[in-house]
Tab-separated table of C-alpha atoms and ligand atoms in Angstrom:
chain	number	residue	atom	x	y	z
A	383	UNK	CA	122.912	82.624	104.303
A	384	UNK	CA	119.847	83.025	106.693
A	385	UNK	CA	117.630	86.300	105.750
A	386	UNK	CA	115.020	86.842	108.525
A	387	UNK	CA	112.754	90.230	107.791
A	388	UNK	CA	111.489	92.090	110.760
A	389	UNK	CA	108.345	93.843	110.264
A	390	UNK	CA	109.199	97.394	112.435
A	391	UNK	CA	104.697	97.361	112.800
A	392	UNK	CA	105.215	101.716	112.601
A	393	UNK	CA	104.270	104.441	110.771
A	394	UNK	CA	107.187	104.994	108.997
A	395	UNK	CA	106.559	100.943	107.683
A	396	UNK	CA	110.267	99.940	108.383
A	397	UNK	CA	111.557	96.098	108.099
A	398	UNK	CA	115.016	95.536	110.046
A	399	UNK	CA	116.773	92.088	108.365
A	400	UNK	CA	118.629	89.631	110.229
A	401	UNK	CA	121.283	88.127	108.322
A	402	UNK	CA	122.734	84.813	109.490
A	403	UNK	CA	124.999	81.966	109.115
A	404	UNK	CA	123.646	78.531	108.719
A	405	UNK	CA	126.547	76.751	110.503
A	406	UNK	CA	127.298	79.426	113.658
A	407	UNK	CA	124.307	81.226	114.095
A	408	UNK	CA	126.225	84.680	113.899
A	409	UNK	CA	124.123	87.394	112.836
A	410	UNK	CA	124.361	90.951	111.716
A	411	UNK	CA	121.342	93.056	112.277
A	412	UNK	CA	120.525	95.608	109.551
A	413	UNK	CA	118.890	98.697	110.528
A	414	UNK	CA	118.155	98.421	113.852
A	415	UNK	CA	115.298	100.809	114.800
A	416	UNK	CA	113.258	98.605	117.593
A	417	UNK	CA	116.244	96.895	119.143
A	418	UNK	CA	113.509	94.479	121.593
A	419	UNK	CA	112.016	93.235	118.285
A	420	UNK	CA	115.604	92.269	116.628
A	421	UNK	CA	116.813	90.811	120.007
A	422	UNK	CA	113.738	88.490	120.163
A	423	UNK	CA	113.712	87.544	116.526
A	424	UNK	CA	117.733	86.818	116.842
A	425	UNK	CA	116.348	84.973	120.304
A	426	UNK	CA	113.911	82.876	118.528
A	427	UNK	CA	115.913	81.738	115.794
A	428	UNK	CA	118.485	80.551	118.193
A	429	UNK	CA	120.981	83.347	116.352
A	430	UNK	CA	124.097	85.472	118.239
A	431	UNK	CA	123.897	89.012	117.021
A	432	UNK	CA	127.845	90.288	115.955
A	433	UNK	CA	127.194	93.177	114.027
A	434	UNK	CA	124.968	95.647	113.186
A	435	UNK	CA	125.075	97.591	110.081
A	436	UNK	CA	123.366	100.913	109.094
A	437	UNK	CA	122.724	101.428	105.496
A	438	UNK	CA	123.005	105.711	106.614
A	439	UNK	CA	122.801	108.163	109.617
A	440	UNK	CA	118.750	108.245	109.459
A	441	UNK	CA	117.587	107.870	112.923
A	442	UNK	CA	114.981	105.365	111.863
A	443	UNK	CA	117.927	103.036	110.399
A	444	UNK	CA	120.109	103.566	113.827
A	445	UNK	CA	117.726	104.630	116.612
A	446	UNK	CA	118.208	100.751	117.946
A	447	UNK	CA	122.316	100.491	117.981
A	448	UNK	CA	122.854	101.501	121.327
A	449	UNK	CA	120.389	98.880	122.827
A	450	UNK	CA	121.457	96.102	120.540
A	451	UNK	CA	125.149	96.827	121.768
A	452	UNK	CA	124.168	96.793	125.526
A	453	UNK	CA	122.567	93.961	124.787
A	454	UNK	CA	125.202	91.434	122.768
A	455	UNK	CA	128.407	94.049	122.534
A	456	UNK	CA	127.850	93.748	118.616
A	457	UNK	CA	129.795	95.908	116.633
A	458	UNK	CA	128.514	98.463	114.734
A	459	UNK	CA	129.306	98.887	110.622
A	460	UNK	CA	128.303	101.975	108.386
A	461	UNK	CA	129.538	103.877	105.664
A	462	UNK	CA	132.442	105.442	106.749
A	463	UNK	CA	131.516	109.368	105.597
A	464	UNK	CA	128.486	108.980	107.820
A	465	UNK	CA	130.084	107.187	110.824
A	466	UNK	CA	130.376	110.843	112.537
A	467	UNK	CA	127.144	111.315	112.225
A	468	UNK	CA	125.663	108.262	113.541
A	469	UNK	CA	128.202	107.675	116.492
A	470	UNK	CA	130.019	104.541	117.616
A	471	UNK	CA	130.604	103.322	114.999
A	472	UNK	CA	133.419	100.769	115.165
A	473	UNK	CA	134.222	100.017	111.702
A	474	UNK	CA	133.897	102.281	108.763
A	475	UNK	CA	133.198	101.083	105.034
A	476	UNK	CA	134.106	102.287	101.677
A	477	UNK	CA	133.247	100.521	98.740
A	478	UNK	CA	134.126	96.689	97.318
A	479	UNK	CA	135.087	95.942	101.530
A	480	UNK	CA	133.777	92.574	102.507
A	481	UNK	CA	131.840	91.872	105.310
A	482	UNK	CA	131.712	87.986	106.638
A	483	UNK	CA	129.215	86.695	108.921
A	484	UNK	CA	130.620	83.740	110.633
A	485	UNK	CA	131.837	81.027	108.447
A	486	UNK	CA	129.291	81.179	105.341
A	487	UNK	CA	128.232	84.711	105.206
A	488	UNK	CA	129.837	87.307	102.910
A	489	UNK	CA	128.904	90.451	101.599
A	490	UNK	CA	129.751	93.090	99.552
A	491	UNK	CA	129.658	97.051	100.140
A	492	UNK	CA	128.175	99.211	97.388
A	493	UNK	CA	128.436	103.461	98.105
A	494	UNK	CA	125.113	104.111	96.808
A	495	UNK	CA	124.583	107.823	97.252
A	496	UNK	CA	121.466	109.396	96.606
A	497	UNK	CA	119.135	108.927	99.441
A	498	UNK	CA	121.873	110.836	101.823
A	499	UNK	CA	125.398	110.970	100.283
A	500	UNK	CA	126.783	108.288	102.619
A	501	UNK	CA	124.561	105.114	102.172
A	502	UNK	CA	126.181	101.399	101.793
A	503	UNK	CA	123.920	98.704	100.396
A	504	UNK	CA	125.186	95.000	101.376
A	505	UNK	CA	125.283	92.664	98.124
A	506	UNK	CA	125.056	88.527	98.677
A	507	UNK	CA	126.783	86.922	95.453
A	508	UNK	CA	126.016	83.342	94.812
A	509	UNK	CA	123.409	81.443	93.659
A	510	UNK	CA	120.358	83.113	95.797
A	511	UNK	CA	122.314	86.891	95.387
A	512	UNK	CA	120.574	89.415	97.742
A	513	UNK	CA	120.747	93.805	98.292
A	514	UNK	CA	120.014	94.999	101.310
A	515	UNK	CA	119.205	98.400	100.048
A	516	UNK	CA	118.098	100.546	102.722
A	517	UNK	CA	116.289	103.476	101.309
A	518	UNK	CA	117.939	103.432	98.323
A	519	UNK	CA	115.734	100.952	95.687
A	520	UNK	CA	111.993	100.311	97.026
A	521	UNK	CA	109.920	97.988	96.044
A	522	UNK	CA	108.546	99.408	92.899
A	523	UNK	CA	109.728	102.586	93.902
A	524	UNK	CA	113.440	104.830	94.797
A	525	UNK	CA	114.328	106.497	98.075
A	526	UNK	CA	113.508	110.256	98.494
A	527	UNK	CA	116.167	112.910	98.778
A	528	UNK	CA	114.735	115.134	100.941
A	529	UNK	CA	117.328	114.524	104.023
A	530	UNK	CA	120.825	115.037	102.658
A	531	UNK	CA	120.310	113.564	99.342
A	532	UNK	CA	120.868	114.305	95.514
A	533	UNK	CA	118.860	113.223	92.686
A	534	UNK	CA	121.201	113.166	90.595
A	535	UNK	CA	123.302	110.905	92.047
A	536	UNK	CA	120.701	108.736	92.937
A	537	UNK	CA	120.292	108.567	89.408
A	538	UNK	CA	123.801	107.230	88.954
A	539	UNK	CA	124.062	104.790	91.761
A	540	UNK	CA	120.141	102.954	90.210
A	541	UNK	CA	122.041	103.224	86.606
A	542	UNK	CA	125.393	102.279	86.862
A	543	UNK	CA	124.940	99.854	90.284
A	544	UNK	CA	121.995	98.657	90.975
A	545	UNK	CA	120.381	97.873	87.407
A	546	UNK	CA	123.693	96.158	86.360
A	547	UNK	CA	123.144	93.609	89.144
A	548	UNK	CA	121.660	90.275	88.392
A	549	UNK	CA	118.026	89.759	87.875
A	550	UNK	CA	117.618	87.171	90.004
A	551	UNK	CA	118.903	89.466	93.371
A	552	UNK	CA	116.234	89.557	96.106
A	553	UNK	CA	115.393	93.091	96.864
A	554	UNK	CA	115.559	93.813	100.535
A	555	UNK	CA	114.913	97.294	100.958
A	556	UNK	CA	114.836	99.716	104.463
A	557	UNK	CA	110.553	100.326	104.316
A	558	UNK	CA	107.572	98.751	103.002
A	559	UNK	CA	105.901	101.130	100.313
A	560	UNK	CA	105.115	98.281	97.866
A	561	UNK	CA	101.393	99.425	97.236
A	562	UNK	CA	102.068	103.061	97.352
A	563	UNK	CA	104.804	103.224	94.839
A	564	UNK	CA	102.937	100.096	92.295
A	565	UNK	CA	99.903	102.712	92.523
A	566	UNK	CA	102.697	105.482	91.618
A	567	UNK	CA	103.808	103.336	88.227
A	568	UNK	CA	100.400	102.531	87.223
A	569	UNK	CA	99.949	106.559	87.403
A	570	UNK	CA	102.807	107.223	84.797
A	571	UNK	CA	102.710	104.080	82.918
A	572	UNK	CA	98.727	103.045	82.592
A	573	UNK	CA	99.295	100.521	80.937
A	574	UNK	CA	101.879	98.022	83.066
A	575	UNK	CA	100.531	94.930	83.565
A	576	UNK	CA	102.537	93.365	85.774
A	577	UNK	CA	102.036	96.793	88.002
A	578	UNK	CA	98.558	96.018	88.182
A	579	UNK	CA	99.684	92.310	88.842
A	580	UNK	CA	101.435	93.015	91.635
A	581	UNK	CA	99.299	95.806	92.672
A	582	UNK	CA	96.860	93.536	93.223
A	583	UNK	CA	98.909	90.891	95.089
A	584	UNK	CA	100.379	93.369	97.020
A	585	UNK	CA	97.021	94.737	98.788
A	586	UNK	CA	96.069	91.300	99.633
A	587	UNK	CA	99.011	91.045	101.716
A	588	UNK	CA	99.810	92.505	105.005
A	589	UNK	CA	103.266	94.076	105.454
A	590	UNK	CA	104.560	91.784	107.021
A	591	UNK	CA	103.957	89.038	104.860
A	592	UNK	CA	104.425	91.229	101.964
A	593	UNK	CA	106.648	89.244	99.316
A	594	UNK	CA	110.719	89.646	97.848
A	595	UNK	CA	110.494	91.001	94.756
A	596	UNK	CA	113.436	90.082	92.553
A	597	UNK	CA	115.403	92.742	90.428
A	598	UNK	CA	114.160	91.349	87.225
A	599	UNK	CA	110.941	92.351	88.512
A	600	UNK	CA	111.689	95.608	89.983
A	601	UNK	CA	112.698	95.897	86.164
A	602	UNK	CA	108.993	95.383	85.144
A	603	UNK	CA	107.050	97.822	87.291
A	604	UNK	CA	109.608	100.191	89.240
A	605	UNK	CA	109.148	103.375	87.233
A	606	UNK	CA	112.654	104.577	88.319
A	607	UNK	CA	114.273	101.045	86.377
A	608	UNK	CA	112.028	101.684	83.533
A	609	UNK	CA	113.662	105.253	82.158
A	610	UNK	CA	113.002	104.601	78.701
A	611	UNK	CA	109.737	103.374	78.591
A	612	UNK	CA	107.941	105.435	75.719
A	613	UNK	CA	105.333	105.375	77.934
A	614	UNK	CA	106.651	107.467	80.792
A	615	UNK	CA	108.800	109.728	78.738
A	616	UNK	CA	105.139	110.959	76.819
A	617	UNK	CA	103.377	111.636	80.314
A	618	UNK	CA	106.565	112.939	81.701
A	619	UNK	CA	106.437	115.192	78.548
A	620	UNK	CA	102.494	116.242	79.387
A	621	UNK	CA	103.666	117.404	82.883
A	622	UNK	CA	107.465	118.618	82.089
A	623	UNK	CA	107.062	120.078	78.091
A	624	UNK	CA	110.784	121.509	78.567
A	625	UNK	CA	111.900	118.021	78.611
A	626	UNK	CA	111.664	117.937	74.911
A	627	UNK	CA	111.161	115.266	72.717
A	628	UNK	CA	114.235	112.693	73.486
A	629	UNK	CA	114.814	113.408	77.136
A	630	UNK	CA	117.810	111.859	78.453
A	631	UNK	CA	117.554	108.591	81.136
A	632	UNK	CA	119.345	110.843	84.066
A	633	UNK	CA	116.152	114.127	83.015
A	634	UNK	CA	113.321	111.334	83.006
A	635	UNK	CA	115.131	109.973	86.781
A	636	UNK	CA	114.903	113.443	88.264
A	637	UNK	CA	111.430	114.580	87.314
A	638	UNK	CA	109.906	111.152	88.171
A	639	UNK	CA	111.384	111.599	91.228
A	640	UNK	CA	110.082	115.417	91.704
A	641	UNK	CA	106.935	114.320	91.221
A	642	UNK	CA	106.920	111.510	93.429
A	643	UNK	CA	107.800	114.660	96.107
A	644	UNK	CA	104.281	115.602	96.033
A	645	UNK	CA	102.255	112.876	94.961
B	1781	LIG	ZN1	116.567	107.370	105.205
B	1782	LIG	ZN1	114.247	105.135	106.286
């Protein structure tokens, strides 16, 4: 499998991925929001985009499909409870369905709600496994809820998906926001080292050369894979007192996530 990020250079900090296979050269494009961009990466890397996929209905996940079809008549995959929302849509998924890129390539659908109630993230098994997570799991950091979302079941999809995968799975998530949310840890948890680590590493990098964090390190300094961290829970408790003195993991998700709202 071929993973090549494309660094979206806007405001909103997105990265589309091409994913490829080493024998054919069939690609699927994930995310498409500049569609010129993907075709002249896929272009470049002498690739034939087949598919695109959108990880959810956002328009800054989708706003490229229609160009990317004109341009290569690739078909277009999403969850299927958002397909009517996103339009065109030629194939609908529901979890555990497989999608193959040409000969080598296959992936597996997760329905990760949270971030809008229909997202898919793509999961490579193998020996290099890989999630394409859209704006589900940042680096360092968990996807907002503000546009069709639930907290709560964000909660579920990080805890009973997403933390169970293996530690070794490159992170490929919808949006660059590695400094922000590191800076974001290091507020709750002072005292994570490898935060500041990777803090550091992280500002000496420009997006687009920013690095794949792994999800044994998300483990180590994403705040929202770190729920009972003794840590947290006693800062949470500063801000929150109704939390109490034993706060359950799903209570410490939410209000780490409320406060993220306006921080
Ligand atoms: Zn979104
Ligand atoms: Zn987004």
């Amino acid at each position: 499998m071929l993973v090549e990020r494309i660094w979206a250079a806007n405001d909103l900090r997105n990265f589309h991925y091409l994913i490829a296979c080493s024998q054919t050269g069939e690609a699927l494009v994930v995310d498409p929001l500049d569609a010129r961009l993907c075709l002249e990466a896929a272009r470049a890397h002498g690739f034939t985009i087949t598919q695109i996929l959108n990880t959810h209905e956002h328009l800054d996940h989708t706003a490229g499909n229609a160009d990317v079809v004109a341009a290569t008549g690739a078909k277009v995959l999403a969850h299927a409870g958002a397909a009517g929302r996103i339009g065109g849509v030629d194939r609908g998924l529901a979890r555990g369905d497989i999608v193959k890129v040409g000969r080598t390539v296959e992936l597996e659908t997760l329905d990760t709600p949270g971030h809008t109630r229909s997202h898919v993230c793509l999961l490579a098994h193998g020996d290099a496994p890989a999630l394409f997570c859209g704006d589900t799991l940042f680096n360092a950091g968990a996807g907002n809820c503000h546009g069709g979302g639930d907290p709560g079941l964000l909660y579920e999809t990080f805890v009973d998906q997403l933390a169970r995968l293996p530690d070794a799975t490159r992170v490929y998530p919808g949006h660059e926001y590695m400094a922000r949310n590191l800076a974001f840890t290091l507020d709750r948890e002072p005292g994570n080292t490898a935060a500041a680590q990777a803090l550091a590493g992280a500002r000496a990098h420009k997006p687009e050369t920013a690095r794949i964090t792994t999800l044994g390190e998300e483990k180590r300094f994403n705040t929202f894979l770190r729920l009972a961290n003794p840590e947290i829970i006693a800062r949470l408790r500063d801000r929150f007192p109704e939390i109490g003195e034993n706060p359950d993991a799903r209570t410490v998700f939410v209000k780490l996530r409320e406060l993220r709202n306006s921080w």
